[in-house]
Amino acid sequence: MDAFGRIDFGLGIEAWNGRCQPWTFGGVVDAATRKDLTSGQVYGLFQEYVINTLRSSRYWRPALDKKFAFVLGGWSGQDYGREAAAVSPSSQYLGYAAYNGGWDEGEGPPRANPQGFVNVLAQAYQAAMPTASLQAQQALEINTGNPGGVRLATLEGGPG
């Protein structure tokens, strides 16, 4: 592990995506509290459980706390990542896909006409910037009362 400056560790970067079953999480009722938990909360609690298990291992060294960065994955069209981060205070990053158009943005392939070219060129201004602003606001909400806080990250991206 000394060969790596930092290790980004995340469980199920697309754990929200039903096509990735069985590595997804569904909502449940907590047997102890009878509280309904969303799929995002279950994912965040599972990540927190794994982090605590790693840190309680006899092989875990204090230096690893500085080397490991724990990452959650979300999808900008859902509350999944925000809900996961709210219950996983040990996670430092909440990552989203940052595609420019395509199915992630709810659109088909661009048309080869003047309006299609305008849509492609203006995509960042019309869709990506408002989405990033919303995610930044959600990060502020998550970090209220959490001194370490969660930072936003891009897990994957490119042209849609």
mmCIF file of N, CA, C and O in Angstrom, residues 40-142:
data_model
loop_
_atom_site.group_PDB
_atom_site.id
_atom_site.type_symbol
_atom_site.label_atom_id
_atom_site.label_comp_id
_atom_site.label_asym_id
_atom_site.label_seq_id
_atom_site.Cartn_x
_atom_site.Cartn_y
_atom_site.Cartn_z
ATOM 1 N N GLY A 40 -30.895 4.671 -0.402
ATOM 2 C CA GLY A 40 -29.686 5.469 -0.205
ATOM 3 C C GLY A 40 -29.161 5.379 1.218
ATOM 4 O O GLY A 40 -27.951 5.280 1.442
ATOM 5 N N GLN A 41 -30.063 5.412 2.190
ATOM 6 C CA GLN A 41 -29.636 5.285 3.584
ATOM 7 C C GLN A 41 -29.031 3.911 3.852
ATOM 8 O O GLN A 41 -28.022 3.806 4.555
ATOM 9 N N VAL A 42 -29.623 2.860 3.294
ATOM 10 C CA VAL A 42 -29.083 1.513 3.478
ATOM 11 C C VAL A 42 -27.676 1.440 2.891
ATOM 12 O O VAL A 42 -26.757 0.894 3.512
ATOM 13 N N TYR A 43 -27.479 2.019 1.719
ATOM 14 C CA TYR A 43 -26.152 2.050 1.092
ATOM 15 C C TYR A 43 -25.156 2.789 1.985
ATOM 16 O O TYR A 43 -24.043 2.307 2.233
ATOM 17 N N GLY A 44 -25.529 3.960 2.473
ATOM 18 C CA GLY A 44 -24.637 4.736 3.338
ATOM 19 C C GLY A 44 -24.319 4.021 4.638
ATOM 20 O O GLY A 44 -23.173 4.031 5.103
ATOM 21 N N LEU A 45 -25.323 3.395 5.235
ATOM 22 C CA LEU A 45 -25.094 2.647 6.473
ATOM 23 C C LEU A 45 -24.199 1.434 6.233
ATOM 24 O O LEU A 45 -23.350 1.103 7.072
ATOM 25 N N PHE A 46 -24.365 0.776 5.080
ATOM 26 C CA PHE A 46 -23.494 -0.355 4.757
ATOM 27 C C PHE A 46 -22.054 0.120 4.587
ATOM 28 O O PHE A 46 -21.123 -0.505 5.091
ATOM 29 N N GLN A 47 -21.874 1.233 3.888
ATOM 30 C CA GLN A 47 -20.512 1.761 3.721
ATOM 31 C C GLN A 47 -19.920 2.092 5.090
ATOM 32 O O GLN A 47 -18.763 1.767 5.367
ATOM 33 N N GLU A 48 -20.706 2.711 5.966
ATOM 34 C CA GLU A 48 -20.213 3.060 7.298
ATOM 35 C C GLU A 48 -19.830 1.804 8.087
ATOM 36 O O GLU A 48 -18.803 1.774 8.767
ATOM 37 N N TYR A 49 -20.629 0.757 7.958
ATOM 38 C CA TYR A 49 -20.334 -0.521 8.616
ATOM 39 C C TYR A 49 -18.996 -1.091 8.114
ATOM 40 O O TYR A 49 -18.164 -1.529 8.908
ATOM 41 N N VAL A 50 -18.794 -1.074 6.813
ATOM 42 C CA VAL A 50 -17.549 -1.608 6.238
ATOM 43 C C VAL A 50 -16.355 -0.764 6.691
ATOM 44 O O VAL A 50 -15.306 -1.301 7.067
ATOM 45 N N ILE A 51 -16.508 0.560 6.695
ATOM 46 C CA ILE A 51 -15.417 1.439 7.147
ATOM 47 C C ILE A 51 -15.059 1.118 8.597
ATOM 48 O O ILE A 51 -13.876 0.991 8.942
ATOM 49 N N ASN A 52 -16.062 1.000 9.454
ATOM 50 C CA ASN A 52 -15.807 0.689 10.864
ATOM 51 C C ASN A 52 -15.176 -0.688 11.034
ATOM 52 O O ASN A 52 -14.324 -0.884 11.906
ATOM 53 N N THR A 53 -15.576 -1.644 10.188
ATOM 54 C CA THR A 53 -14.978 -2.980 10.235
ATOM 55 C C THR A 53 -13.506 -2.917 9.836
ATOM 56 O O THR A 53 -12.648 -3.524 10.488
ATOM 57 N N LEU A 54 -13.194 -2.169 8.774
ATOM 58 C CA LEU A 54 -11.797 -2.010 8.363
ATOM 59 C C LEU A 54 -10.970 -1.380 9.477
ATOM 60 O O LEU A 54 -9.876 -1.854 9.806
ATOM 61 N N ARG A 55 -11.499 -0.302 10.049
ATOM 62 C CA ARG A 55 -10.751 0.429 11.079
ATOM 63 C C ARG A 55 -10.587 -0.375 12.365
ATOM 64 O O ARG A 55 -9.673 -0.100 13.142
ATOM 65 N N SER A 56 -11.447 -1.339 12.613
ATOM 66 C CA SER A 56 -11.320 -2.144 13.831
ATOM 67 C C SER A 56 -10.432 -3.378 13.618
ATOM 68 O O SER A 56 -10.151 -4.095 14.574
ATOM 69 N N SER A 57 -9.981 -3.578 12.395
ATOM 70 C CA SER A 57 -9.101 -4.712 12.107
ATOM 71 C C SER A 57 -7.749 -4.537 12.788
ATOM 72 O O SER A 57 -7.228 -3.427 12.893
ATOM 73 N N ARG A 58 -7.170 -5.635 13.201
ATOM 74 C CA ARG A 58 -5.840 -5.561 13.810
ATOM 75 C C ARG A 58 -4.780 -5.147 12.789
ATOM 76 O O ARG A 58 -3.668 -4.777 13.149
ATOM 77 N N TYR A 59 -5.117 -5.189 11.498
ATOM 78 C CA TYR A 59 -4.177 -4.803 10.442
ATOM 79 C C TYR A 59 -4.251 -3.320 10.093
ATOM 80 O O TYR A 59 -3.411 -2.811 9.371
ATOM 81 N N TRP A 60 -5.275 -2.658 10.584
ATOM 82 C CA TRP A 60 -5.438 -1.230 10.287
ATOM 83 C C TRP A 60 -4.427 -0.441 11.117
ATOM 84 O O TRP A 60 -4.293 -0.638 12.321
ATOM 85 N N ARG A 61 -3.698 0.432 10.445
ATOM 86 C CA ARG A 61 -2.724 1.287 11.121
ATOM 87 C C ARG A 61 -3.228 2.726 11.060
ATOM 88 O O ARG A 61 -3.898 3.107 10.095
ATOM 89 N N PRO A 62 -2.927 3.548 12.058
ATOM 90 C CA PRO A 62 -3.382 4.946 12.036
ATOM 91 C C PRO A 62 -2.986 5.684 10.760
ATOM 92 O O PRO A 62 -3.720 6.557 10.298
ATOM 93 N N ALA A 63 -1.870 5.324 10.168
ATOM 94 C CA ALA A 63 -1.431 5.984 8.930
ATOM 95 C C ALA A 63 -2.426 5.759 7.795
ATOM 96 O O ALA A 63 -2.516 6.566 6.863
ATOM 97 N N LEU A 64 -3.182 4.667 7.860
ATOM 98 C CA LEU A 64 -4.158 4.380 6.801
ATOM 99 C C LEU A 64 -5.323 5.370 6.809
ATOM 100 O O LEU A 64 -5.954 5.584 5.781
ATOM 101 N N ASP A 65 -5.595 5.987 7.961
ATOM 102 C CA ASP A 65 -6.656 7.004 8.008
ATOM 103 C C ASP A 65 -6.336 8.175 7.083
ATOM 104 O O ASP A 65 -7.239 8.806 6.536
ATOM 105 N N LYS A 66 -5.056 8.462 6.918
ATOM 106 C CA LYS A 66 -4.653 9.554 6.030
ATOM 107 C C LYS A 66 -4.553 9.097 4.581
ATOM 108 O O LYS A 66 -4.635 9.897 3.668
ATOM 109 N N LYS A 67 -4.361 7.810 4.372
ATOM 110 C CA LYS A 67 -4.177 7.278 3.019
ATOM 111 C C LYS A 67 -5.499 6.966 2.337
ATOM 112 O O LYS A 67 -5.639 7.162 1.132
ATOM 113 N N PHE A 68 -6.477 6.490 3.090
ATOM 114 C CA PHE A 68 -7.764 6.097 2.516
ATOM 115 C C PHE A 68 -8.697 7.295 2.405
ATOM 116 O O PHE A 68 -8.814 8.093 3.332
ATOM 117 N N ALA A 69 -9.371 7.398 1.274
ATOM 118 C CA ALA A 69 -10.463 8.365 1.080
ATOM 119 C C ALA A 69 -11.698 7.540 0.750
ATOM 120 O O ALA A 69 -11.720 6.806 -0.243
ATOM 121 N N PHE A 70 -12.710 7.623 1.587
ATOM 122 C CA PHE A 70 -13.918 6.822 1.403
ATOM 123 C C PHE A 70 -14.916 7.588 0.537
ATOM 124 O O PHE A 70 -15.222 8.751 0.797
ATOM 125 N N VAL A 71 -15.404 6.906 -0.509
ATOM 126 C CA VAL A 71 -16.200 7.529 -1.557
ATOM 127 C C VAL A 71 -17.563 6.854 -1.666
ATOM 128 O O VAL A 71 -17.656 5.628 -1.707
ATOM 129 N N LEU A 72 -18.605 7.667 -1.742
ATOM 130 C CA LEU A 72 -19.956 7.195 -2.043
ATOM 131 C C LEU A 72 -20.305 7.589 -3.461
ATOM 132 O O LEU A 72 -19.829 8.612 -3.956
ATOM 133 N N GLY A 73 -21.145 6.818 -4.098
ATOM 134 C CA GLY A 73 -21.592 7.146 -5.447
ATOM 135 C C GLY A 73 -23.068 7.493 -5.444
ATOM 136 O O GLY A 73 -23.857 6.909 -4.709
ATOM 137 N N GLY A 74 -23.421 8.456 -6.260
ATOM 138 C CA GLY A 74 -24.820 8.847 -6.393
ATOM 139 C C GLY A 74 -25.162 9.073 -7.845
ATOM 140 O O GLY A 74 -24.342 8.864 -8.738
ATOM 141 N N TRP A 75 -26.344 9.513 -8.068
ATOM 142 C CA TRP A 75 -26.774 9.870 -9.417
ATOM 143 C C TRP A 75 -27.502 11.191 -9.306
ATOM 144 O O TRP A 75 -28.370 11.368 -8.444
ATOM 145 N N SER A 76 -27.153 12.136 -10.162
ATOM 146 C CA SER A 76 -27.668 13.494 -10.021
ATOM 147 C C SER A 76 -29.187 13.568 -10.117
ATOM 148 O O SER A 76 -29.782 14.503 -9.619
ATOM 149 N N GLY A 77 -29.812 12.577 -10.715
ATOM 150 C CA GLY A 77 -31.263 12.614 -10.851
ATOM 151 C C GLY A 77 -32.008 12.052 -9.651
ATOM 152 O O GLY A 77 -33.229 11.962 -9.672
ATOM 153 N N GLN A 78 -31.289 11.672 -8.592
ATOM 154 C CA GLN A 78 -31.925 11.045 -7.437
ATOM 155 C C GLN A 78 -31.359 11.615 -6.138
ATOM 156 O O GLN A 78 -30.300 12.230 -6.127
ATOM 157 N N ASP A 79 -32.047 11.345 -5.032
ATOM 158 C CA ASP A 79 -31.562 11.718 -3.699
ATOM 159 C C ASP A 79 -30.664 10.644 -3.098
ATOM 160 O O ASP A 79 -30.188 10.789 -1.980
ATOM 161 N N TYR A 80 -30.432 9.574 -3.826
ATOM 162 C CA TYR A 80 -29.716 8.399 -3.335
ATOM 163 C C TYR A 80 -28.375 8.759 -2.681
ATOM 164 O O TYR A 80 -28.103 8.368 -1.540
ATOM 165 N N GLY A 81 -27.527 9.473 -3.386
ATOM 166 C CA GLY A 81 -26.205 9.815 -2.861
ATOM 167 C C GLY A 81 -26.280 10.729 -1.660
ATOM 168 O O GLY A 81 -25.536 10.563 -0.688
ATOM 169 N N ARG A 82 -27.167 11.711 -1.702
ATOM 170 C CA ARG A 82 -27.336 12.632 -0.582
ATOM 171 C C ARG A 82 -27.785 11.870 0.658
ATOM 172 O O ARG A 82 -27.281 12.095 1.753
ATOM 173 N N GLU A 83 -28.723 10.957 0.480
ATOM 174 C CA GLU A 83 -29.219 10.161 1.611
ATOM 175 C C GLU A 83 -28.117 9.256 2.169
ATOM 176 O O GLU A 83 -28.009 9.084 3.385
ATOM 177 N N ALA A 84 -27.297 8.693 1.295
ATOM 178 C CA ALA A 84 -26.190 7.840 1.740
ATOM 179 C C ALA A 84 -25.168 8.655 2.527
ATOM 180 O O ALA A 84 -24.714 8.247 3.599
ATOM 181 N N ALA A 85 -24.807 9.822 2.012
ATOM 182 C CA ALA A 85 -23.801 10.657 2.673
ATOM 183 C C ALA A 85 -24.278 11.154 4.031
ATOM 184 O O ALA A 85 -23.474 11.306 4.954
ATOM 185 N N ALA A 86 -25.572 11.381 4.168
ATOM 186 C CA ALA A 86 -26.110 11.885 5.434
ATOM 187 C C ALA A 86 -25.950 10.891 6.576
ATOM 188 O O ALA A 86 -25.918 11.292 7.742
ATOM 189 N N VAL A 87 -25.827 9.595 6.268
ATOM 190 C CA VAL A 87 -25.697 8.576 7.320
ATOM 191 C C VAL A 87 -24.313 7.918 7.330
ATOM 192 O O VAL A 87 -24.100 6.961 8.066
ATOM 193 N N SER A 88 -23.398 8.419 6.516
ATOM 194 C CA SER A 88 -22.040 7.875 6.487
ATOM 195 C C SER A 88 -21.030 9.000 6.729
ATOM 196 O O SER A 88 -20.362 9.469 5.805
ATOM 197 N N PRO A 89 -20.903 9.448 7.986
ATOM 198 C CA PRO A 89 -20.002 10.565 8.275
ATOM 199 C C PRO A 89 -18.533 10.261 8.010
ATOM 200 O O PRO A 89 -17.732 11.188 7.889
ATOM 201 N N SER A 90 -18.174 8.994 7.882
ATOM 202 C CA SER A 90 -16.777 8.639 7.594
ATOM 203 C C SER A 90 -16.433 8.768 6.115
ATOM 204 O O SER A 90 -15.265 8.728 5.748
ATOM 205 N N SER A 91 -17.445 8.921 5.262
ATOM 206 C CA SER A 91 -17.198 9.067 3.826
ATOM 207 C C SER A 91 -16.827 10.514 3.535
ATOM 208 O O SER A 91 -17.507 11.444 3.953
ATOM 209 N N GLN A 92 -15.735 10.690 2.801
ATOM 210 C CA GLN A 92 -15.248 12.033 2.509
ATOM 211 C C GLN A 92 -15.734 12.583 1.174
ATOM 212 O O GLN A 92 -15.724 13.788 0.968
ATOM 213 N N TYR A 93 -16.150 11.702 0.265
ATOM 214 C CA TYR A 93 -16.539 12.150 -1.071
ATOM 215 C C TYR A 93 -17.882 11.567 -1.466
ATOM 216 O O TYR A 93 -18.192 10.422 -1.158
ATOM 217 N N LEU A 94 -18.644 12.375 -2.177
ATOM 218 C CA LEU A 94 -19.889 11.942 -2.799
ATOM 219 C C LEU A 94 -19.723 12.208 -4.283
ATOM 220 O O LEU A 94 -19.622 13.364 -4.708
ATOM 221 N N GLY A 95 -19.627 11.148 -5.049
ATOM 222 C CA GLY A 95 -19.345 11.280 -6.469
ATOM 223 C C GLY A 95 -20.578 11.123 -7.335
ATOM 224 O O GLY A 95 -21.495 10.368 -7.004
ATOM 225 N N TYR A 96 -20.591 11.866 -8.413
ATOM 226 C CA TYR A 96 -21.668 11.808 -9.402
ATOM 227 C C TYR A 96 -21.063 11.593 -10.786
ATOM 228 O O TYR A 96 -19.919 11.921 -11.031
ATOM 229 N N ALA A 97 -21.891 11.095 -11.677
ATOM 230 C CA ALA A 97 -21.513 11.034 -13.087
ATOM 231 C C ALA A 97 -21.733 12.423 -13.673
ATOM 232 O O ALA A 97 -22.715 13.078 -13.365
ATOM 233 N N ALA A 98 -20.813 12.854 -14.487
ATOM 234 C CA ALA A 98 -20.901 14.195 -15.076
ATOM 235 C C ALA A 98 -20.849 14.081 -16.596
ATOM 236 O O ALA A 98 -19.843 14.390 -17.219
ATOM 237 N N TYR A 99 -21.931 13.588 -17.152
ATOM 238 C CA TYR A 99 -21.978 13.447 -18.600
ATOM 239 C C TYR A 99 -22.541 14.701 -19.244
ATOM 240 O O TYR A 99 -23.354 15.410 -18.661
ATOM 241 N N ASN A 100 -22.099 14.960 -20.447
ATOM 242 C CA ASN A 100 -22.599 16.086 -21.227
ATOM 243 C C ASN A 100 -23.657 15.575 -22.182
ATOM 244 O O ASN A 100 -23.356 15.103 -23.268
ATOM 245 N N GLY A 101 -24.907 15.628 -21.745
ATOM 246 C CA GLY A 101 -26.009 15.150 -22.578
ATOM 247 C C GLY A 101 -26.158 13.644 -22.480
ATOM 248 O O GLY A 101 -25.690 13.008 -21.543
ATOM 249 N N GLY A 102 -26.860 13.085 -23.453
ATOM 250 C CA GLY A 102 -27.081 11.651 -23.479
ATOM 251 C C GLY A 102 -28.195 11.231 -22.543
ATOM 252 O O GLY A 102 -28.927 12.053 -22.002
ATOM 253 N N TRP A 103 -28.312 9.932 -22.336
ATOM 254 C CA TRP A 103 -29.432 9.428 -21.549
ATOM 255 C C TRP A 103 -29.380 9.893 -20.098
ATOM 256 O O TRP A 103 -30.409 10.033 -19.458
ATOM 257 N N ASP A 104 -28.165 10.151 -19.547
ATOM 258 C CA ASP A 104 -28.068 10.655 -18.175
ATOM 259 C C ASP A 104 -28.751 12.003 -18.017
ATOM 260 O O ASP A 104 -29.187 12.364 -16.936
ATOM 261 N N GLU A 105 -28.818 12.740 -19.077
ATOM 262 C CA GLU A 105 -29.455 14.062 -19.049
ATOM 263 C C GLU A 105 -30.867 14.022 -19.625
ATOM 264 O O GLU A 105 -31.483 15.067 -19.858
ATOM 265 N N GLY A 106 -31.364 12.827 -19.882
ATOM 266 C CA GLY A 106 -32.734 12.691 -20.366
ATOM 267 C C GLY A 106 -32.926 13.103 -21.815
ATOM 268 O O GLY A 106 -34.000 13.547 -22.209
ATOM 269 N N GLU A 107 -31.899 12.942 -22.611
ATOM 270 C CA GLU A 107 -32.028 13.323 -24.030
ATOM 271 C C GLU A 107 -31.420 12.258 -24.931
ATOM 272 O O GLU A 107 -30.575 11.486 -24.510
ATOM 273 N N GLY A 108 -31.850 12.255 -26.138
ATOM 274 C CA GLY A 108 -31.318 11.329 -27.133
ATOM 275 C C GLY A 108 -30.107 11.924 -27.813
ATOM 276 O O GLY A 108 -29.604 12.969 -27.417
ATOM 277 N N PRO A 109 -29.643 11.283 -28.862
ATOM 278 C CA PRO A 109 -28.485 11.812 -29.588
ATOM 279 C C PRO A 109 -28.825 13.156 -30.236
ATOM 280 O O PRO A 109 -29.969 13.391 -30.624
ATOM 281 N N PRO A 110 -27.837 14.055 -30.323
ATOM 282 C CA PRO A 110 -28.108 15.359 -30.948
ATOM 283 C C PRO A 110 -28.395 15.209 -32.434
ATOM 284 O O PRO A 110 -27.893 14.303 -33.095
ATOM 285 N N ARG A 111 -29.205 16.071 -32.920
ATOM 286 C CA ARG A 111 -29.517 16.099 -34.352
ATOM 287 C C ARG A 111 -28.456 16.921 -35.086
ATOM 288 O O ARG A 111 -27.927 17.879 -34.546
ATOM 289 N N ALA A 112 -28.144 16.513 -36.291
ATOM 290 C CA ALA A 112 -27.140 17.213 -37.099
ATOM 291 C C ALA A 112 -27.800 18.379 -37.825
ATOM 292 O O ALA A 112 -27.915 18.406 -39.049
ATOM 293 N N ASN A 113 -28.250 19.360 -37.037
ATOM 294 C CA ASN A 113 -28.827 20.575 -37.597
ATOM 295 C C ASN A 113 -28.405 21.743 -36.699
ATOM 296 O O ASN A 113 -27.803 21.525 -35.640
ATOM 297 N N PRO A 114 -28.683 22.983 -37.098
ATOM 298 C CA PRO A 114 -28.226 24.125 -36.294
ATOM 299 C C PRO A 114 -28.680 24.060 -34.829
ATOM 300 O O PRO A 114 -27.887 24.318 -33.925
ATOM 301 N N GLN A 115 -29.939 23.711 -34.575
ATOM 302 C CA GLN A 115 -30.417 23.647 -33.187
ATOM 303 C C GLN A 115 -29.700 22.542 -32.413
ATOM 304 O O GLN A 115 -29.371 22.715 -31.240
ATOM 305 N N GLY A 116 -29.425 21.412 -33.064
ATOM 306 C CA GLY A 116 -28.682 20.328 -32.417
ATOM 307 C C GLY A 116 -27.290 20.772 -32.011
ATOM 308 O O GLY A 116 -26.830 20.442 -30.912
ATOM 309 N N PHE A 117 -26.609 21.527 -32.875
ATOM 310 C CA PHE A 117 -25.276 22.019 -32.551
ATOM 311 C C PHE A 117 -25.325 23.025 -31.396
ATOM 312 O O PHE A 117 -24.474 23.009 -30.508
ATOM 313 N N VAL A 118 -26.322 23.891 -31.379
ATOM 314 C CA VAL A 118 -26.483 24.846 -30.280
ATOM 315 C C VAL A 118 -26.708 24.098 -28.970
ATOM 316 O O VAL A 118 -26.122 24.437 -27.941
ATOM 317 N N ASN A 119 -27.558 23.076 -29.004
ATOM 318 C CA ASN A 119 -27.826 22.310 -27.792
ATOM 319 C C ASN A 119 -26.560 21.660 -27.236
ATOM 320 O O ASN A 119 -26.337 21.655 -26.034
ATOM 321 N N VAL A 120 -25.721 21.112 -28.117
ATOM 322 C CA VAL A 120 -24.476 20.487 -27.670
ATOM 323 C C VAL A 120 -23.542 21.536 -27.070
ATOM 324 O O VAL A 120 -22.976 21.337 -25.993
ATOM 325 N N LEU A 121 -23.391 22.666 -27.740
ATOM 326 C CA LEU A 121 -22.469 23.693 -27.271
ATOM 327 C C LEU A 121 -22.938 24.370 -25.986
ATOM 328 O O LEU A 121 -22.124 24.832 -25.190
ATOM 329 N N ALA A 122 -24.241 24.439 -25.777
ATOM 330 C CA ALA A 122 -24.786 25.113 -24.601
ATOM 331 C C ALA A 122 -25.144 24.141 -23.472
ATOM 332 O O ALA A 122 -25.687 24.559 -22.454
ATOM 333 N N GLN A 123 -24.821 22.873 -23.626
ATOM 334 C CA GLN A 123 -25.220 21.878 -22.641
ATOM 335 C C GLN A 123 -24.692 22.199 -21.249
ATOM 336 O O GLN A 123 -25.413 22.097 -20.261
ATOM 337 N N ALA A 124 -23.424 22.591 -21.150
ATOM 338 C CA ALA A 124 -22.853 22.876 -19.833
ATOM 339 C C ALA A 124 -23.620 24.005 -19.144
ATOM 340 O O ALA A 124 -23.944 23.910 -17.964
ATOM 341 N N TYR A 125 -23.932 25.034 -19.883
ATOM 342 C CA TYR A 125 -24.651 26.174 -19.307
ATOM 343 C C TYR A 125 -26.096 25.805 -18.976
ATOM 344 O O TYR A 125 -26.620 26.189 -17.933
ATOM 345 N N GLN A 126 -26.742 25.066 -19.859
ATOM 346 C CA GLN A 126 -28.164 24.768 -19.683
ATOM 347 C C GLN A 126 -28.434 23.650 -18.680
ATOM 348 O O GLN A 126 -29.456 23.670 -17.998
ATOM 349 N N ALA A 127 -27.572 22.665 -18.584
ATOM 350 C CA ALA A 127 -27.860 21.499 -17.736
ATOM 351 C C ALA A 127 -26.790 21.246 -16.672
ATOM 352 O O ALA A 127 -27.119 21.069 -15.501
ATOM 353 N N ALA A 128 -25.528 21.233 -17.053
ATOM 354 C CA ALA A 128 -24.473 20.845 -16.113
ATOM 355 C C ALA A 128 -24.302 21.866 -14.987
ATOM 356 O O ALA A 128 -24.138 21.482 -13.826
ATOM 357 N N MET A 129 -24.330 23.149 -15.302
ATOM 358 C CA MET A 129 -24.143 24.169 -14.264
ATOM 359 C C MET A 129 -25.279 24.161 -13.242
ATOM 360 O O MET A 129 -25.019 24.178 -12.029
ATOM 361 N N PRO A 130 -26.551 24.118 -13.668
ATOM 362 C CA PRO A 130 -27.622 24.032 -12.666
ATOM 363 C C PRO A 130 -27.539 22.758 -11.816
ATOM 364 O O PRO A 130 -27.797 22.791 -10.607
ATOM 365 N N THR A 131 -27.171 21.649 -12.427
ATOM 366 C CA THR A 131 -27.033 20.395 -11.682
ATOM 367 C C THR A 131 -25.910 20.515 -10.657
ATOM 368 O O THR A 131 -26.074 20.114 -9.499
ATOM 369 N N ALA A 132 -24.772 21.064 -11.051
ATOM 370 C CA ALA A 132 -23.647 21.235 -10.129
ATOM 371 C C ALA A 132 -24.025 22.174 -8.983
ATOM 372 O O ALA A 132 -23.654 21.924 -7.825
ATOM 373 N N SER A 133 -24.774 23.219 -9.264
ATOM 374 C CA SER A 133 -25.219 24.143 -8.213
ATOM 375 C C SER A 133 -26.128 23.433 -7.212
ATOM 376 O O SER A 133 -26.005 23.625 -5.999
ATOM 377 N N LEU A 134 -27.043 22.608 -7.719
ATOM 378 C CA LEU A 134 -27.932 21.847 -6.851
ATOM 379 C C LEU A 134 -27.129 20.882 -5.977
ATOM 380 O O LEU A 134 -27.366 20.767 -4.769
ATOM 381 N N GLN A 135 -26.159 20.193 -6.563
ATOM 382 C CA GLN A 135 -25.342 19.257 -5.798
ATOM 383 C C GLN A 135 -24.512 19.984 -4.738
ATOM 384 O O GLN A 135 -24.352 19.483 -3.624
ATOM 385 N N ALA A 136 -23.998 21.158 -5.050
ATOM 386 C CA ALA A 136 -23.240 21.937 -4.065
ATOM 387 C C ALA A 136 -24.138 22.349 -2.910
ATOM 388 O O ALA A 136 -23.722 22.291 -1.738
ATOM 389 N N GLN A 137 -25.368 22.742 -3.203
ATOM 390 C CA GLN A 137 -26.320 23.101 -2.147
ATOM 391 C C GLN A 137 -26.625 21.888 -1.269
ATOM 392 O O GLN A 137 -26.684 21.998 -0.049
ATOM 393 N N GLN A 138 -26.805 20.731 -1.894
ATOM 394 C CA GLN A 138 -27.066 19.514 -1.128
ATOM 395 C C GLN A 138 -25.867 19.160 -0.243
ATOM 396 O O GLN A 138 -26.044 18.713 0.894
ATOM 397 N N ALA A 139 -24.650 19.372 -0.734
ATOM 398 C CA ALA A 139 -23.452 19.103 0.073
ATOM 399 C C ALA A 139 -23.425 20.006 1.302
ATOM 400 O O ALA A 139 -23.080 19.561 2.402
ATOM 401 N N LEU A 140 -23.821 21.266 1.148
ATOM 402 C CA LEU A 140 -23.883 22.170 2.297
ATOM 403 C C LEU A 140 -24.892 21.662 3.326
ATOM 404 O O LEU A 140 -24.642 21.704 4.534
ATOM 405 N N GLU A 141 -26.034 21.190 2.854
ATOM 406 C CA GLU A 141 -27.050 20.653 3.754
ATOM 407 C C GLU A 141 -26.538 19.418 4.486
ATOM 408 O O GLU A 141 -26.743 19.275 5.699
ATOM 409 N N ILE A 142 -25.879 18.523 3.778
ATOM 410 C CA ILE A 142 -25.337 17.307 4.385
ATOM 411 C C ILE A 142 -24.304 17.673 5.445
ATOM 412 O O ILE A 142 -24.245 17.066 6.515
#
